[in-house]
mmCIF file of C-alpha atoms and ligand atoms in Angstrom:
data_model
loop_
_atom_site.group_PDB
_atom_site.id
_atom_site.type_symbol
_atom_site.label_atom_id
_atom_site.label_comp_id
_atom_site.label_asym_id
_atom_site.label_seq_id
_atom_site.Cartn_x
_atom_site.Cartn_y
_atom_site.Cartn_z
ATOM 1 C CA UNK A 298 -13.969 -12.070 -17.303
ATOM 2 C CA UNK A 299 -9.813 -12.125 -16.742
ATOM 3 C CA UNK A 300 -9.526 -8.588 -15.523
ATOM 4 C CA UNK A 301 -9.127 -8.993 -12.174
ATOM 5 C CA UNK A 302 -6.545 -11.464 -11.856
ATOM 6 C CA UNK A 303 -7.178 -13.647 -8.159
ATOM 7 C CA UNK A 304 -3.310 -14.459 -6.628
ATOM 8 C CA UNK A 305 -2.459 -17.804 -4.664
ATOM 9 C CA UNK A 306 -0.591 -16.951 -1.810
ATOM 10 C CA UNK A 307 3.204 -18.357 -0.826
ATOM 11 C CA UNK A 308 3.260 -19.694 2.592
ATOM 12 C CA UNK A 309 7.066 -19.405 4.181
ATOM 13 C CA UNK A 310 7.815 -21.154 7.082
ATOM 14 C CA UNK A 311 9.955 -18.965 9.761
ATOM 15 C CA UNK A 312 11.548 -19.496 12.959
ATOM 16 C CA UNK A 313 9.058 -17.585 14.282
ATOM 17 C CA UNK A 314 5.577 -18.259 12.881
ATOM 18 C CA UNK A 315 2.593 -20.443 13.836
ATOM 19 C CA UNK A 316 -0.526 -21.230 12.859
ATOM 20 C CA UNK A 317 -2.111 -17.931 13.415
ATOM 21 C CA UNK A 318 -2.760 -17.457 10.048
ATOM 22 C CA UNK A 319 -5.080 -20.276 9.379
ATOM 23 C CA UNK A 320 -7.038 -18.959 11.948
ATOM 24 C CA UNK A 321 -7.593 -15.072 11.121
ATOM 25 C CA UNK A 322 -8.012 -15.722 7.416
ATOM 26 C CA UNK A 323 -8.880 -19.414 6.998
ATOM 27 C CA UNK A 324 -5.723 -20.282 4.912
ATOM 28 C CA UNK A 325 -4.883 -23.833 4.120
ATOM 29 C CA UNK A 326 -1.284 -24.281 5.800
ATOM 30 C CA UNK A 327 0.844 -26.614 5.967
ATOM 31 C CA UNK A 328 1.671 -28.231 9.156
ATOM 32 C CA UNK A 329 4.728 -26.331 10.392
ATOM 33 C CA UNK A 330 5.437 -22.780 11.618
ATOM 34 C CA UNK A 331 4.189 -20.419 9.333
ATOM 35 C CA UNK A 332 5.519 -16.715 9.882
ATOM 36 C CA UNK A 333 5.300 -15.368 6.336
ATOM 37 C CA UNK A 334 2.196 -15.399 3.622
ATOM 38 C CA UNK A 335 3.557 -13.602 0.420
ATOM 39 C CA UNK A 336 -0.046 -13.028 -1.249
ATOM 40 C CA UNK A 337 1.270 -10.621 -3.729
ATOM 41 C CA UNK A 338 4.655 -11.451 -5.298
ATOM 42 C CA UNK A 339 6.704 -12.122 -8.607
ATOM 43 C CA UNK A 340 10.105 -12.396 -6.715
ATOM 44 C CA UNK A 341 12.471 -15.207 -7.516
ATOM 45 C CA UNK A 342 11.816 -16.792 -3.935
ATOM 46 C CA UNK A 343 7.940 -16.779 -4.732
ATOM 47 C CA UNK A 344 6.377 -16.274 -7.744
ATOM 48 C CA UNK A 345 2.566 -16.482 -7.099
ATOM 49 C CA UNK A 346 0.434 -17.431 -9.502
ATOM 50 C CA UNK A 347 -2.782 -16.483 -11.187
ATOM 51 C CA UNK A 348 -5.830 -18.728 -9.710
ATOM 52 C CA UNK A 349 -8.408 -17.287 -12.087
ATOM 53 C CA UNK A 350 -9.445 -16.777 -15.700
ATOM 54 C CA UNK A 351 -7.550 -17.380 -18.894
ATOM 55 C CA UNK A 352 -4.330 -16.712 -17.034
ATOM 56 C CA UNK A 353 -4.875 -19.766 -14.267
ATOM 57 C CA UNK A 354 -2.024 -21.059 -13.160
ATOM 58 C CA UNK A 355 0.717 -18.917 -14.967
ATOM 59 C CA UNK A 356 3.015 -16.456 -12.849
ATOM 60 C CA UNK A 357 2.988 -13.097 -11.858
ATOM 61 C CA UNK A 358 6.300 -12.885 -13.437
ATOM 62 C CA UNK A 359 5.542 -14.345 -16.962
ATOM 63 C CA UNK A 360 2.350 -12.570 -17.170
ATOM 64 C CA UNK A 361 4.168 -9.381 -16.340
ATOM 65 C CA UNK A 362 6.581 -10.274 -18.825
ATOM 66 C CA UNK A 363 4.024 -11.446 -21.608
ATOM 67 C CA UNK A 364 1.174 -9.357 -21.100
ATOM 68 C CA UNK A 365 2.452 -6.034 -20.804
ATOM 69 C CA UNK A 366 -0.925 -4.338 -21.322
ATOM 70 C CA UNK A 367 -2.474 -5.708 -17.996
ATOM 71 C CA UNK A 368 -0.141 -3.717 -16.193
ATOM 72 C CA UNK A 369 0.101 -0.318 -18.012
ATOM 73 C CA UNK A 370 3.400 -1.183 -20.013
ATOM 74 C CA UNK A 371 4.484 -0.109 -16.515
ATOM 75 C CA UNK A 372 8.304 0.370 -17.478
ATOM 76 C CA UNK A 373 9.816 -1.890 -14.821
ATOM 77 C CA UNK A 374 11.919 -5.608 -15.637
ATOM 78 C CA UNK A 375 10.606 -6.786 -12.812
ATOM 79 C CA UNK A 376 6.518 -6.509 -11.040
ATOM 80 C CA UNK A 377 7.084 -3.666 -8.377
ATOM 81 C CA UNK A 378 5.416 -4.801 -5.403
ATOM 82 C CA UNK A 379 5.248 -7.240 -3.076
ATOM 83 C CA UNK A 380 2.389 -7.746 -0.820
ATOM 84 C CA UNK A 381 2.634 -9.535 2.422
ATOM 85 C CA UNK A 382 1.015 -11.148 5.694
ATOM 86 C CA UNK A 383 3.634 -11.495 8.848
ATOM 87 C CA UNK A 384 2.734 -13.462 11.912
ATOM 88 C CA UNK A 385 5.104 -12.666 14.597
ATOM 89 C CA UNK A 386 4.707 -14.906 17.218
ATOM 90 C CA UNK A 387 8.258 -14.487 18.168
ATOM 91 C CA UNK A 388 10.788 -11.491 18.127
ATOM 92 C CA UNK A 389 11.948 -11.262 14.286
ATOM 93 C CA UNK A 390 15.721 -10.787 13.948
ATOM 94 C CA UNK A 391 16.837 -7.018 14.074
ATOM 95 C CA UNK A 392 17.691 -6.053 10.169
ATOM 96 C CA UNK A 393 17.751 -3.025 7.637
ATOM 97 C CA UNK A 394 18.119 -3.015 3.718
ATOM 98 C CA UNK A 395 19.463 -1.927 1.555
ATOM 99 C CA UNK A 396 18.710 1.098 -1.415
ATOM 100 C CA UNK A 397 18.597 0.654 -4.588
ATOM 101 C CA UNK A 398 21.860 1.830 -5.326
ATOM 102 C CA UNK A 399 23.693 -0.552 -2.852
ATOM 103 C CA UNK A 400 21.202 -3.176 -3.747
ATOM 104 C CA UNK A 401 22.507 -2.776 -7.271
ATOM 105 C CA UNK A 402 26.197 -2.692 -6.942
ATOM 106 C CA UNK A 403 26.243 -5.744 -4.505
ATOM 107 C CA UNK A 404 23.642 -7.849 -5.007
ATOM 108 C CA UNK A 405 21.709 -9.281 -7.648
ATOM 109 C CA UNK A 406 18.269 -7.604 -6.442
ATOM 110 C CA UNK A 407 16.741 -4.594 -5.723
ATOM 111 C CA UNK A 408 16.474 -2.240 -2.749
ATOM 112 C CA UNK A 409 13.746 -2.004 -0.402
ATOM 113 C CA UNK A 410 11.864 0.104 1.294
ATOM 114 C CA UNK A 411 8.350 -1.426 2.746
ATOM 115 C CA UNK A 412 5.623 -0.368 4.694
ATOM 116 C CA UNK A 413 3.252 -1.911 7.259
ATOM 117 C CA UNK A 414 -0.214 -2.207 7.996
ATOM 118 C CA UNK A 415 -1.152 -3.443 11.722
ATOM 119 C CA UNK A 416 -3.545 -5.878 11.832
ATOM 120 C CA UNK A 417 -3.623 -6.499 14.925
ATOM 121 C CA UNK A 418 -1.031 -6.397 18.020
ATOM 122 C CA UNK A 419 -1.136 -7.825 21.400
ATOM 123 C CA UNK A 420 -1.727 -4.915 24.438
ATOM 124 C CA UNK A 421 2.335 -4.543 25.383
ATOM 125 C CA UNK A 422 3.594 -5.178 21.721
ATOM 126 C CA UNK A 423 6.439 -2.971 19.947
ATOM 127 C CA UNK A 424 8.382 -2.690 17.180
ATOM 128 C CA UNK A 425 12.186 -1.891 16.604
ATOM 129 C CA UNK A 426 12.333 0.790 14.619
ATOM 130 C CA UNK A 427 15.365 2.701 13.999
ATOM 131 C CA UNK A 428 18.892 3.744 16.662
ATOM 132 C CA UNK A 429 20.478 5.701 18.512
ATOM 133 C CA UNK A 430 23.763 5.849 16.806
ATOM 134 C CA UNK A 431 24.995 9.411 15.943
ATOM 135 C CA UNK A 432 28.202 8.020 13.785
ATOM 136 C CA UNK A 433 29.025 5.007 11.914
ATOM 137 C CA UNK A 434 31.984 4.618 14.244
ATOM 138 C CA UNK A 435 29.496 4.906 17.182
ATOM 139 C CA UNK A 436 26.913 2.152 15.788
ATOM 140 C CA UNK A 437 29.431 -0.257 14.699
ATOM 141 C CA UNK A 438 31.187 -0.251 18.841
ATOM 142 C CA UNK A 439 27.592 -0.171 19.818
ATOM 143 C CA UNK A 440 26.764 -3.637 18.022
ATOM 144 C CA UNK A 441 29.762 -5.203 18.558
ATOM 145 C CA UNK A 442 29.202 -4.636 22.335
ATOM 146 C CA UNK A 443 26.289 -5.462 22.314
ATOM 147 C CA UNK A 444 24.729 -2.346 23.909
ATOM 148 C CA UNK A 445 21.286 -3.247 21.863
ATOM 149 C CA UNK A 446 18.906 -1.856 24.738
ATOM 150 C CA UNK A 447 20.617 1.834 24.284
ATOM 151 C CA UNK A 448 21.359 1.491 20.668
ATOM 152 C CA UNK A 449 17.872 0.245 19.322
ATOM 153 C CA UNK A 450 14.686 2.530 19.292
ATOM 154 C CA UNK A 451 11.419 0.824 20.505
ATOM 155 C CA UNK A 452 7.838 1.978 19.484
ATOM 156 C CA UNK A 453 4.418 0.897 20.780
ATOM 157 C CA UNK A 454 2.078 -0.154 18.220
ATOM 158 C CA UNK A 455 -1.555 -1.006 18.376
ATOM 159 C CA UNK A 456 -4.323 -2.209 15.591
ATOM 160 C CA UNK A 457 -4.318 0.245 12.529
ATOM 161 C CA UNK A 458 -1.157 1.914 12.567
ATOM 162 C CA UNK A 459 1.089 2.876 9.807
ATOM 163 C CA UNK A 460 4.604 2.686 9.108
ATOM 164 C CA UNK A 461 7.070 3.863 6.613
ATOM 165 C CA UNK A 462 10.566 2.256 6.687
ATOM 166 C CA UNK A 463 12.887 3.247 4.340
ATOM 167 C CA UNK A 464 15.648 1.367 3.279
ATOM 168 C CA UNK A 465 18.282 2.183 5.556
ATOM 169 C CA UNK A 466 16.327 1.816 8.664
ATOM 170 C CA UNK A 467 16.698 -0.840 11.320
ATOM 171 C CA UNK A 468 13.794 -2.116 12.841
ATOM 172 C CA UNK A 469 12.481 -5.336 13.370
ATOM 173 C CA UNK A 470 8.380 -6.919 13.687
ATOM 174 C CA UNK A 471 7.858 -7.484 17.280
ATOM 175 C CA UNK A 472 6.213 -10.583 19.437
ATOM 176 C CA UNK A 473 2.439 -10.464 19.091
ATOM 177 C CA UNK A 474 1.999 -8.255 15.764
ATOM 178 C CA UNK A 475 0.098 -9.712 12.176
ATOM 179 C CA UNK A 476 0.241 -7.034 9.832
ATOM 180 C CA UNK A 477 0.283 -6.577 5.700
ATOM 181 C CA UNK A 478 3.451 -5.453 4.470
ATOM 182 C CA UNK A 479 3.766 -3.849 1.492
ATOM 183 C CA UNK A 480 7.401 -3.349 -0.412
ATOM 184 C CA UNK A 481 9.528 -3.478 -3.296
ATOM 185 C CA UNK A 482 10.065 -6.479 -4.755
ATOM 186 C CA UNK A 483 13.515 -7.376 -3.276
ATOM 187 C CA UNK A 484 14.339 -10.200 -0.808
ATOM 188 C CA UNK A 485 17.497 -9.046 0.756
ATOM 189 C CA UNK A 486 17.819 -8.719 4.783
ATOM 190 C CA UNK A 487 21.150 -7.476 6.731
ATOM 191 C CA UNK A 488 20.628 -9.110 9.987
ATOM 192 C CA UNK A 489 22.362 -7.093 12.691
ATOM 193 C CA UNK A 490 21.218 -9.265 15.748
ATOM 194 C CA UNK A 491 19.020 -11.815 16.702
ATOM 195 C CA UNK A 492 18.970 -12.522 20.137
ATOM 196 C CA UNK A 493 21.938 -15.416 20.102
ATOM 197 C CA UNK A 494 18.852 -17.432 19.086
ATOM 198 C CA UNK A 495 18.898 -21.027 17.874
ATOM 199 C CA UNK A 496 17.139 -22.510 14.902
ATOM 200 C CA UNK A 497 16.439 -26.416 15.116
ATOM 201 C CA UNK A 498 19.516 -28.132 13.529
ATOM 202 C CA UNK A 499 20.794 -25.550 16.990
ATOM 203 C CA UNK A 500 22.703 -22.781 14.794
ATOM 204 C CA UNK A 501 22.621 -19.352 14.840
ATOM 205 C CA UNK A 502 21.166 -17.712 11.736
ATOM 206 C CA UNK A 503 23.890 -16.134 9.964
ATOM 207 C CA UNK A 504 24.224 -12.645 10.408
ATOM 208 C CA UNK A 505 25.577 -9.434 7.588
ATOM 209 C CA UNK A 506 26.556 -7.058 10.365
ATOM 210 C CA UNK A 507 29.401 -5.423 8.137
ATOM 211 C CA UNK A 508 26.499 -5.077 5.550
ATOM 212 C CA UNK A 509 24.227 -3.725 7.854
ATOM 213 C CA UNK A 510 26.380 -1.265 9.142
ATOM 214 C CA UNK A 511 26.817 0.384 5.390
ATOM 215 C CA UNK A 512 23.754 0.580 4.828
ATOM 216 C CA UNK A 513 21.763 2.222 7.772
ATOM 217 C CA UNK A 514 21.174 5.755 7.656
ATOM 218 C CA UNK A 515 23.097 7.713 10.351
ATOM 219 C CA UNK A 516 21.683 9.258 11.796
ATOM 220 C CA UNK A 517 18.469 7.336 11.896
ATOM 221 C CA UNK A 518 15.520 10.274 11.233
ATOM 222 C CA UNK A 519 11.603 9.827 10.972
ATOM 223 C CA UNK A 520 9.928 10.046 8.333
ATOM 224 C CA UNK A 521 6.980 12.418 8.007
ATOM 225 C CA UNK A 522 4.106 10.663 6.999
ATOM 226 C CA UNK A 523 1.561 12.990 5.263
ATOM 227 C CA UNK A 524 -1.631 10.871 5.595
ATOM 228 C CA UNK A 525 -4.397 12.232 3.775
ATOM 229 C CA UNK A 526 -8.168 11.176 4.494
ATOM 230 C CA UNK A 527 -10.971 11.328 1.358
ATOM 231 C CA UNK A 528 -14.197 10.885 2.410
ATOM 232 C CA UNK A 529 -16.140 9.714 -0.264
ATOM 233 C CA UNK A 530 -19.361 9.785 1.039
ATOM 234 C CA UNK A 531 -20.228 5.672 1.335
ATOM 235 C CA UNK A 532 -16.707 4.953 1.570
ATOM 236 C CA UNK A 533 -13.633 6.759 2.482
ATOM 237 C CA UNK A 534 -10.028 6.654 1.582
ATOM 238 C CA UNK A 535 -7.016 6.358 4.090
ATOM 239 C CA UNK A 536 -3.554 7.250 1.769
ATOM 240 C CA UNK A 537 -0.778 6.481 4.124
ATOM 241 C CA UNK A 538 2.225 6.943 1.938
ATOM 242 C CA UNK A 539 2.775 8.043 -1.774
ATOM 243 C CA UNK A 540 6.605 7.987 -3.016
ATOM 244 C CA UNK A 541 8.959 6.466 -5.653
ATOM 245 C CA UNK A 542 7.496 3.002 -4.220
ATOM 246 C CA UNK A 543 4.031 2.822 -4.098
ATOM 247 C CA UNK A 544 1.005 4.527 -3.033
ATOM 248 C CA UNK A 545 -0.724 2.720 -0.266
ATOM 249 C CA UNK A 546 -4.428 3.973 0.637
ATOM 250 C CA UNK A 547 -7.247 1.609 2.955
ATOM 251 C CA UNK A 548 -10.641 1.847 1.194
ATOM 252 C CA UNK A 549 -13.336 1.103 3.944
ATOM 253 C CA UNK A 550 -16.160 0.558 1.414
ATOM 254 C CA UNK A 551 -19.781 0.624 3.740
ATOM 255 C CA UNK A 552 -21.929 -0.569 0.824
ATOM 256 C CA UNK A 553 -20.920 0.648 -2.833
ATOM 257 C CA UNK A 554 -18.150 2.470 -4.197
ATOM 258 C CA UNK A 555 -17.154 3.080 -8.073
ATOM 259 C CA UNK A 556 -13.593 3.667 -8.955
ATOM 260 C CA UNK A 557 -12.453 5.329 -12.440
ATOM 261 C CA UNK A 558 -9.590 3.181 -12.578
ATOM 262 C CA UNK A 559 -6.259 4.149 -14.442
ATOM 263 C CA UNK A 560 -3.083 2.179 -14.089
ATOM 264 C CA UNK A 561 -3.061 -2.249 -12.181
ATOM 265 C CA UNK A 562 -3.742 -1.854 -8.243
ATOM 266 C CA UNK A 563 -2.856 -4.605 -6.050
ATOM 267 C CA UNK A 564 -5.821 -5.060 -3.303
ATOM 268 C CA UNK A 565 -5.766 -7.188 0.021
ATOM 269 C CA UNK A 566 -9.142 -7.864 1.746
ATOM 270 C CA UNK A 567 -8.580 -7.113 4.893
ATOM 271 C CA UNK A 568 -11.541 -7.114 6.796
ATOM 272 C CA UNK A 569 -15.312 -7.586 5.732
ATOM 273 C CA UNK A 570 -16.483 -9.207 2.128
ATOM 274 C CA UNK A 571 -18.454 -8.401 -1.065
ATOM 275 C CA UNK A 572 -17.325 -8.212 -4.610
ATOM 276 C CA UNK A 573 -15.341 -6.694 -6.496
ATOM 277 C CA UNK A 574 -16.814 -6.416 -10.546
ATOM 278 C CA UNK A 575 -18.894 -9.570 -9.816
ATOM 279 C CA UNK A 576 -16.492 -11.433 -7.861
ATOM 280 C CA UNK A 577 -16.794 -12.286 -4.307
ATOM 281 C CA UNK A 578 -14.684 -11.487 -2.565
ATOM 282 C CA UNK A 579 -13.541 -11.810 0.573
ATOM 283 C CA UNK A 580 -11.266 -10.969 4.366
ATOM 284 C CA UNK A 581 -7.926 -12.775 3.304
ATOM 285 C CA UNK A 582 -8.581 -12.231 -0.692
ATOM 286 C CA UNK A 583 -5.763 -10.849 -2.617
ATOM 287 C CA UNK A 584 -5.993 -9.698 -6.109
ATOM 288 C CA UNK A 585 -4.577 -7.609 -9.191
ATOM 289 C CA UNK A 586 -6.917 -5.136 -10.970
ATOM 290 C CA UNK A 587 -5.499 -4.980 -14.151
ATOM 291 C CA UNK A 588 -5.172 -1.935 -16.182
ATOM 292 C CA UNK A 589 -8.056 -3.016 -18.132
ATOM 293 C CA UNK A 590 -10.332 -2.401 -15.610
ATOM 294 C CA UNK A 591 -12.129 0.976 -16.521
ATOM 295 C CA UNK A 592 -14.426 1.086 -13.238
ATOM 296 C CA UNK A 593 -13.684 -0.630 -9.842
ATOM 297 C CA UNK A 594 -17.015 -1.471 -8.584
ATOM 298 C CA UNK A 595 -17.190 -2.451 -4.785
ATOM 299 C CA UNK A 596 -20.112 -3.593 -2.942
ATOM 300 C CA UNK A 597 -20.429 -5.071 0.459
ATOM 301 C CA UNK A 598 -18.905 -3.877 3.924
ATOM 302 C CA UNK A 599 -14.844 -4.236 3.766
ATOM 303 C CA UNK A 600 -11.845 -2.889 4.047
ATOM 304 C CA UNK A 601 -8.685 -3.009 1.287
ATOM 305 C CA UNK A 602 -5.408 -2.046 1.194
ATOM 306 C CA UNK A 603 -5.164 -1.421 -2.401
ATOM 307 C CA UNK A 604 -1.445 -0.254 -3.360
ATOM 308 C CA UNK A 605 0.088 0.691 -6.909
ATOM 309 C CA UNK A 606 3.228 2.346 -8.604
HETATM 310 ZN ZN1 LIG B 366 12.097 -5.224 6.811
#
């Protein structure tokens, strides 16, 4: 069948990467510091390919352009979503992403709202999420005077937490966290601070302080998550977020589940194994259920993060 597209991930080397994605998911990683698995992506900087059926070898961006029916003729020039797994062996830089309006005016890319499902976290692991500045001037001053402790808000996280990061939110993933990220298709990061670290060439990574200050939402506001829980007997669905950019859910299947499907969906198995419409799947597999699929039939005991627009 060609209606479920299994996706070949792309791995990205990062200063803060490692080899945990191999141990955790069995991926065949190159022997480098791998920080990111671009699991489902049609971005220019990493356009994943289909690994099964008649579309085998094609990139998602090409398919999205040429096989519109598979994607229920979704009105967008670009495939709208990206799914990544991030393995933070060290703190990531403090960064912020622009919204669509700013991105369209100043870049070739889109804005970036993102959200995280925490797959694993060390006991004392934390993220940076938001800031204390009350005005743009105050933010600029605190940045220029390196008052990071007073400026940045830390938040402890644990396995199973879900965090929505709207565009304009200062954030950073801390050391010891592995997470699944769902985001708009965009690769714009404005780096505010990088702990004065040096890369392998003995140089600091670029900062984009001016842009970062421009796009940061002031004051910081914690978005209200209206998580919904659907108990469907054998299966439960937790809907974490539903907004203009994405809907993200966790499907916990205990033995079997039939879902009437009306659009393309991105699915990542984060635990367990089983079958999807007769195809064997296991933890670490990522696939797109196309709009041709009328029923998603899941058999097995597994947890799947499902996202769609
Ligand atoms: Zn980010």
